[in-house]
Tab-separated table of C-alpha atoms and ligand atoms in Angstrom:
chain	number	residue	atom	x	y	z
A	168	UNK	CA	72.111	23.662	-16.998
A	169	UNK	CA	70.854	24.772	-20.595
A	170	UNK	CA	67.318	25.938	-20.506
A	171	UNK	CA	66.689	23.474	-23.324
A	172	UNK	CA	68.926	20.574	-21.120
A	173	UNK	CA	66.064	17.653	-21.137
A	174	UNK	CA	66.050	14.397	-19.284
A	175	UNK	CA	67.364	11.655	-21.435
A	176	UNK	CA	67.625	7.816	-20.542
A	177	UNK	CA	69.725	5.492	-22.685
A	178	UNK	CA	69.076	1.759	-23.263
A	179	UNK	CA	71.054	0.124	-26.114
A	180	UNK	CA	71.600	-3.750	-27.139
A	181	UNK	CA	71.722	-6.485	-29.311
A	182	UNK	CA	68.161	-7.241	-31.591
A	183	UNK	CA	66.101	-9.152	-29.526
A	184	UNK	CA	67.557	-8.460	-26.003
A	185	UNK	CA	63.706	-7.388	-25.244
A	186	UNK	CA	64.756	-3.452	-25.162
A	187	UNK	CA	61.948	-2.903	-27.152
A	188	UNK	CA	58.729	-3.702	-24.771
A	189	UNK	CA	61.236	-3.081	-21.793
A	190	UNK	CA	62.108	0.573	-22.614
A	191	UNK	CA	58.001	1.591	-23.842
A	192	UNK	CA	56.864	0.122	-20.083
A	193	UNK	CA	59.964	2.187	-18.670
A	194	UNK	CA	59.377	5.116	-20.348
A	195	UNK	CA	55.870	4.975	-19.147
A	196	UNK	CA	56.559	4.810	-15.878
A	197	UNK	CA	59.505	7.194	-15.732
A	198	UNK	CA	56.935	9.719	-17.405
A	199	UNK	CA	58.962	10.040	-20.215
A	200	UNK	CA	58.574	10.267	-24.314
A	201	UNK	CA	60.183	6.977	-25.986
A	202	UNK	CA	62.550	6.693	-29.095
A	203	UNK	CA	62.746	3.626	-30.684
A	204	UNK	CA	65.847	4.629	-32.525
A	205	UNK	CA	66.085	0.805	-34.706
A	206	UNK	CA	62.831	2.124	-36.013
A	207	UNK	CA	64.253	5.481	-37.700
A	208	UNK	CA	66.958	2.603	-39.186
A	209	UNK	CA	63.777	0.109	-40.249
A	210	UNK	CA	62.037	3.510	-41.796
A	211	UNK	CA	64.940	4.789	-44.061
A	212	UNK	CA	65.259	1.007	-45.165
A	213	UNK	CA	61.672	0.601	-46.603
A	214	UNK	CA	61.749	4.263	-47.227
A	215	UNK	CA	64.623	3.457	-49.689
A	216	UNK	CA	64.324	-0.347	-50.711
A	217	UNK	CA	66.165	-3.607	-50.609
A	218	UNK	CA	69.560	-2.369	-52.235
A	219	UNK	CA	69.055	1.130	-50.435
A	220	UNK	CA	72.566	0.676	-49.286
A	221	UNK	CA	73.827	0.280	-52.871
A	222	UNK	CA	73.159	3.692	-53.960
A	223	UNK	CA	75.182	7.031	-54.303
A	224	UNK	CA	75.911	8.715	-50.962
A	225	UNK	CA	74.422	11.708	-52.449
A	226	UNK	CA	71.009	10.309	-53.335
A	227	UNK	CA	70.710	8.402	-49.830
A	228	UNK	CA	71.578	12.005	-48.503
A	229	UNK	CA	69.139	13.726	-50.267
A	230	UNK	CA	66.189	11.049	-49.714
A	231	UNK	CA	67.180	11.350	-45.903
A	232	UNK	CA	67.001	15.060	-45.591
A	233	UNK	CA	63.506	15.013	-46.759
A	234	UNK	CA	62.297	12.357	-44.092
A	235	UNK	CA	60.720	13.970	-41.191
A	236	UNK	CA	60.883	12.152	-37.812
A	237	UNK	CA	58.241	13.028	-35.031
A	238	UNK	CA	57.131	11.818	-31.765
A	239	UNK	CA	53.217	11.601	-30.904
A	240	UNK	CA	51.943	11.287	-27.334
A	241	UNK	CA	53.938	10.189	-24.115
A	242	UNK	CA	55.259	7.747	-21.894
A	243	UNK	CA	54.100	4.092	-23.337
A	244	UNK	CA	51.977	5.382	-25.863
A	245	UNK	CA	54.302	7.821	-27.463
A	246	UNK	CA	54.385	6.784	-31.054
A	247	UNK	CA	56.880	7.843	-33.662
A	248	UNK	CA	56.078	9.295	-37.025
A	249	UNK	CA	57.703	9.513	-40.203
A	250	UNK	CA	56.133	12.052	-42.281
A	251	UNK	CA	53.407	12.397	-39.856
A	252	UNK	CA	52.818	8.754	-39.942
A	253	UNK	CA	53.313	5.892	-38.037
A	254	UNK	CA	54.923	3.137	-39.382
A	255	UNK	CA	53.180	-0.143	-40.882
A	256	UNK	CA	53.806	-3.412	-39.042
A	257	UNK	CA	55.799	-4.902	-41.910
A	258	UNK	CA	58.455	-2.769	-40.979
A	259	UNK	CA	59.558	-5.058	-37.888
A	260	UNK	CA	59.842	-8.356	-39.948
A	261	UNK	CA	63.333	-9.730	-39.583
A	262	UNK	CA	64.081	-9.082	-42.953
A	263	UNK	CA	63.476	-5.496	-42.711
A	264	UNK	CA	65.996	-5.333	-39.862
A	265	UNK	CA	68.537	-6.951	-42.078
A	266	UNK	CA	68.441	-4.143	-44.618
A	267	UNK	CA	68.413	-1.602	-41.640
A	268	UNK	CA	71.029	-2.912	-40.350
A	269	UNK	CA	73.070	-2.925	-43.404
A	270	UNK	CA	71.918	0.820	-44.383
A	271	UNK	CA	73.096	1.611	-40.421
A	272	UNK	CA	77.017	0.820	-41.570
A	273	UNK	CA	76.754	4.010	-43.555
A	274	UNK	CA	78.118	7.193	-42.421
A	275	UNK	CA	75.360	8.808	-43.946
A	276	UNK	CA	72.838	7.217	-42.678
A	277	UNK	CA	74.248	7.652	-39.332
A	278	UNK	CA	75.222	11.323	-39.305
A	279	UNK	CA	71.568	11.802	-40.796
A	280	UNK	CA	69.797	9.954	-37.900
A	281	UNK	CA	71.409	11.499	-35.425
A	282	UNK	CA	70.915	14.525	-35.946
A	283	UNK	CA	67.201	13.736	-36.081
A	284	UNK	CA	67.474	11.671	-32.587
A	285	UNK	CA	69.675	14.909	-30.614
A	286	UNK	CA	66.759	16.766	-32.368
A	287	UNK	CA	63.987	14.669	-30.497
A	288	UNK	CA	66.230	15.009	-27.194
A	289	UNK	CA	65.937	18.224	-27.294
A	290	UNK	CA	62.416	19.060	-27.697
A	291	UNK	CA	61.258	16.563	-24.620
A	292	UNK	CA	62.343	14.121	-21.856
A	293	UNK	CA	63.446	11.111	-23.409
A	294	UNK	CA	63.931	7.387	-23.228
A	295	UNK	CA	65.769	6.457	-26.273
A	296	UNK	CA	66.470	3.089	-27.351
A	297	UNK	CA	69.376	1.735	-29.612
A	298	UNK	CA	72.752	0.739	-30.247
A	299	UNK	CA	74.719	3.484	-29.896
A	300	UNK	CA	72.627	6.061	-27.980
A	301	UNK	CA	74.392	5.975	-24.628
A	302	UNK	CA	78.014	6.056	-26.677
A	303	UNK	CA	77.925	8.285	-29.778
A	304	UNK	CA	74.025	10.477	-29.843
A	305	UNK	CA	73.613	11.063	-26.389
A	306	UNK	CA	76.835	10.546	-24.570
A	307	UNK	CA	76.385	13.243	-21.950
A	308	UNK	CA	73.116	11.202	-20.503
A	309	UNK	CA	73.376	10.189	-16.729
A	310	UNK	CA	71.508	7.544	-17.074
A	311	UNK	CA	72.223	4.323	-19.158
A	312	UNK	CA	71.726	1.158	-19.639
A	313	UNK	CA	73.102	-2.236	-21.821
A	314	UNK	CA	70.657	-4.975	-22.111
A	315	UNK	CA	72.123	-8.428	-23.281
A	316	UNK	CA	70.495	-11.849	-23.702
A	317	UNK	CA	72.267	-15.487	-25.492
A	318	UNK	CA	71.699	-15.288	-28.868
A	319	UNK	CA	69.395	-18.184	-28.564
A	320	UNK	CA	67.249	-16.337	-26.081
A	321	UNK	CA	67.048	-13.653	-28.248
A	322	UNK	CA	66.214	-15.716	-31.159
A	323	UNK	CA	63.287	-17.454	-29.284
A	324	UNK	CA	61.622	-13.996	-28.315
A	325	UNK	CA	61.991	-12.818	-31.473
A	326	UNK	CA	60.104	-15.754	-32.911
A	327	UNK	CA	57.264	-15.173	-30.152
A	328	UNK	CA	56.899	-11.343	-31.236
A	329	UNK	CA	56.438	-12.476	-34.860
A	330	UNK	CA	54.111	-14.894	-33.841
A	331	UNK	CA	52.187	-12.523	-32.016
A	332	UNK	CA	51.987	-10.638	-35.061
A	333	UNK	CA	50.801	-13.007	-37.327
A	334	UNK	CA	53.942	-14.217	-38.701
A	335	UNK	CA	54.791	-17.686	-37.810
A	336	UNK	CA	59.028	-17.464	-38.227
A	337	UNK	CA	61.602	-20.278	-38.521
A	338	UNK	CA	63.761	-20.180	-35.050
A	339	UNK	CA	66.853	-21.892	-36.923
A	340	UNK	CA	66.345	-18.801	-39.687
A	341	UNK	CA	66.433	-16.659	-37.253
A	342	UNK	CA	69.125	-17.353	-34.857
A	343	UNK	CA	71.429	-17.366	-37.957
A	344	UNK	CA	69.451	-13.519	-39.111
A	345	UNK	CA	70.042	-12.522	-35.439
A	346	UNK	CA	73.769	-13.689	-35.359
A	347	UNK	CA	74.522	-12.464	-38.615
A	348	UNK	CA	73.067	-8.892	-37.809
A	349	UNK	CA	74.539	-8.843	-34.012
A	350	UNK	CA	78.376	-9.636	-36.263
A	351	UNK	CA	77.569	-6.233	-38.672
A	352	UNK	CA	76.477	-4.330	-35.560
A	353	UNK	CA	79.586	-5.011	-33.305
A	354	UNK	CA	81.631	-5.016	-35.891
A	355	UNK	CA	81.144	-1.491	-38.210
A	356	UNK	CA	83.478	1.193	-38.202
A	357	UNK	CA	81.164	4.126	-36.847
A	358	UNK	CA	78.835	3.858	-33.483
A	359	UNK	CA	78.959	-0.213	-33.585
A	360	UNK	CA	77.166	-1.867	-30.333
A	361	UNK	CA	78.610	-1.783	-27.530
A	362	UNK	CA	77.554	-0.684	-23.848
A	363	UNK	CA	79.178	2.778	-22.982
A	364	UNK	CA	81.867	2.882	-19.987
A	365	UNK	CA	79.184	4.253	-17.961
A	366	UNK	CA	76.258	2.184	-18.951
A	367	UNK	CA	74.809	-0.372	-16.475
A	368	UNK	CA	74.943	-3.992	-18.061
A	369	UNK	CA	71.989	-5.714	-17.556
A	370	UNK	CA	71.623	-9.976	-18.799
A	371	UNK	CA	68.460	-10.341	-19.293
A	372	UNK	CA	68.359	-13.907	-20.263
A	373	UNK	CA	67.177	-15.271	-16.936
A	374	UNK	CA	64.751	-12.306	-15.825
A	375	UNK	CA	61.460	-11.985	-16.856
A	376	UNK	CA	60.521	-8.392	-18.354
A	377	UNK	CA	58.863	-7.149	-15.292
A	378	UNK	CA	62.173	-7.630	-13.416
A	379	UNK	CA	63.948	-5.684	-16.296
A	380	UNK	CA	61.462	-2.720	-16.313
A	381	UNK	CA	62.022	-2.649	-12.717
A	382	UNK	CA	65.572	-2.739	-12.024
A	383	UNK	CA	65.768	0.369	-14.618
A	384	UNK	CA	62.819	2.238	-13.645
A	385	UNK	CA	64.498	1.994	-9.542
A	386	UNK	CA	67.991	3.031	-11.069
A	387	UNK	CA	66.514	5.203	-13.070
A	388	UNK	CA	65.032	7.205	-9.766
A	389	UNK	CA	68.117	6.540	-7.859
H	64	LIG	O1	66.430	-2.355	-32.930
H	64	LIG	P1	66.093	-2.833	-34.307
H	64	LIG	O2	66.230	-4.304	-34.464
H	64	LIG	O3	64.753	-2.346	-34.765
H	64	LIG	O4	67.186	-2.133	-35.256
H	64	LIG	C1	67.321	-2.457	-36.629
H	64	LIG	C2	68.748	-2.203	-37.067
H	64	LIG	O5	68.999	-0.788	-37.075
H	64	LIG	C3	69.838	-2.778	-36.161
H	64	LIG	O6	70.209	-4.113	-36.468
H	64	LIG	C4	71.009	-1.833	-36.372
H	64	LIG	O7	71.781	-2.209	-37.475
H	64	LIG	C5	70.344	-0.513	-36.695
H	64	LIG	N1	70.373	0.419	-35.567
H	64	LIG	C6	71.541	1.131	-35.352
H	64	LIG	N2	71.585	2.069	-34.378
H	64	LIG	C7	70.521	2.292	-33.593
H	64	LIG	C8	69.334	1.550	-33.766
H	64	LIG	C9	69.296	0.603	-34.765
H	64	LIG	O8	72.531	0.933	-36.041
H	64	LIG	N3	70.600	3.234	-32.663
């Protein structure tokens, strides 16, 4: 093995298949750094506005290769920073995810972030957390998993999490946000969503999130 071969975990799914609080607990008690990959997306959309994904390859390019990704701390409490910061709650509204989401059809944007998320993988152990990181960024991982939920259980959470912070959200609004999003993920030309040959699918619309963090953190060890 490389010297600089590290540990990674994958976990990809659909927006609000609860990979989020799931894979932080995990990582915490694998003893591993977490990347919460859809947060890299959320950055480069407030980083570049609401009709980021309107303008010139080039200047998306450039704007991109000045954004510098980091990881502070470990386990649960690892925190990523962008430009040595973390980023501001507003960046998980639902709206926010939309323009990520339609910034992460972009080769660009792509080839960019993944070259910043091998570039993370190779500087610690890692948990990472996506759409396409057990299929296109870290392929080679022995360990990954799919998460999946209904779209109407995903649609509820996502309404609770918003609610927790503050942000009292419209569940018909966002079932229709969620769908819509889940149709541009599956369906875009490079890295779309889908669970890798070799990823364990996991439907998490029944189990609570202890179960989930457990069934991954005893596969994980297996
Ligand atoms: O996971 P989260 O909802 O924060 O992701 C926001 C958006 O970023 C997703 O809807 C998706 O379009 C994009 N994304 C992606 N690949 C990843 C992570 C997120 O395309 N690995």
């Amino acid at each position: 093995m490389p010297s600089d071969a590290r540990r990674i975990i994958t976990i990809d799914g659909p927006a609000g298949a609860g990979k989020t609080s799931v894979s932080r607990r995990a990582a915490g008690e694998l003893g591993l750094a977490y990347l919460d990959t859809g947060a890299m997306f959320r950055a480069v959309a407030l980083r570049l506005g609401q009709d980021g994904h309107r303008l010139a390859e080039s200047d998306i390019d450039a704007a991109l290769a000045a954004v510098v990704f980091s990881l502070d701390g470990s386990g649960a409490d690892t925190r990523l920073l962008v430009d040595g910061k973390p980023l501001p709650d507003s960046a998980r509204t639902e709206e926010v995810g939309a323009m990520a989401s339609k910034l992460a059809v972009l080769p660009v944007v792509r080839a960019r972030l993944k070259q910043a998320q091998q570039a993370l993988g190779r500087t610690t152990d890692l948990l990472a957390e996506g759409r396409d990181m057990g299929t296109a960024v870290f392929p080679d991982a022995p360990c990954k998993f799919f998460l999946d939920a209904s779209a109407e259980v995903r649609a509820r959470r996502r309404v609770a999490q918003l609610a927790a912070l503050g942000r009292p959200a419209d569940y018909a609004a966002i079932l229709a946000a969620i769908s819509r999003r889940d149709d541009q993920d599956r369906n875009r030309a490079e890295a779309p969503l889908a669970a890798a040959p070799d990823a364990r699918i996991i439907d998490t619309s029944a189990m609570t999130e202890d179960a989930v963090v457990a069934a991954i953190v005893a596969a994980a060890r297996a």
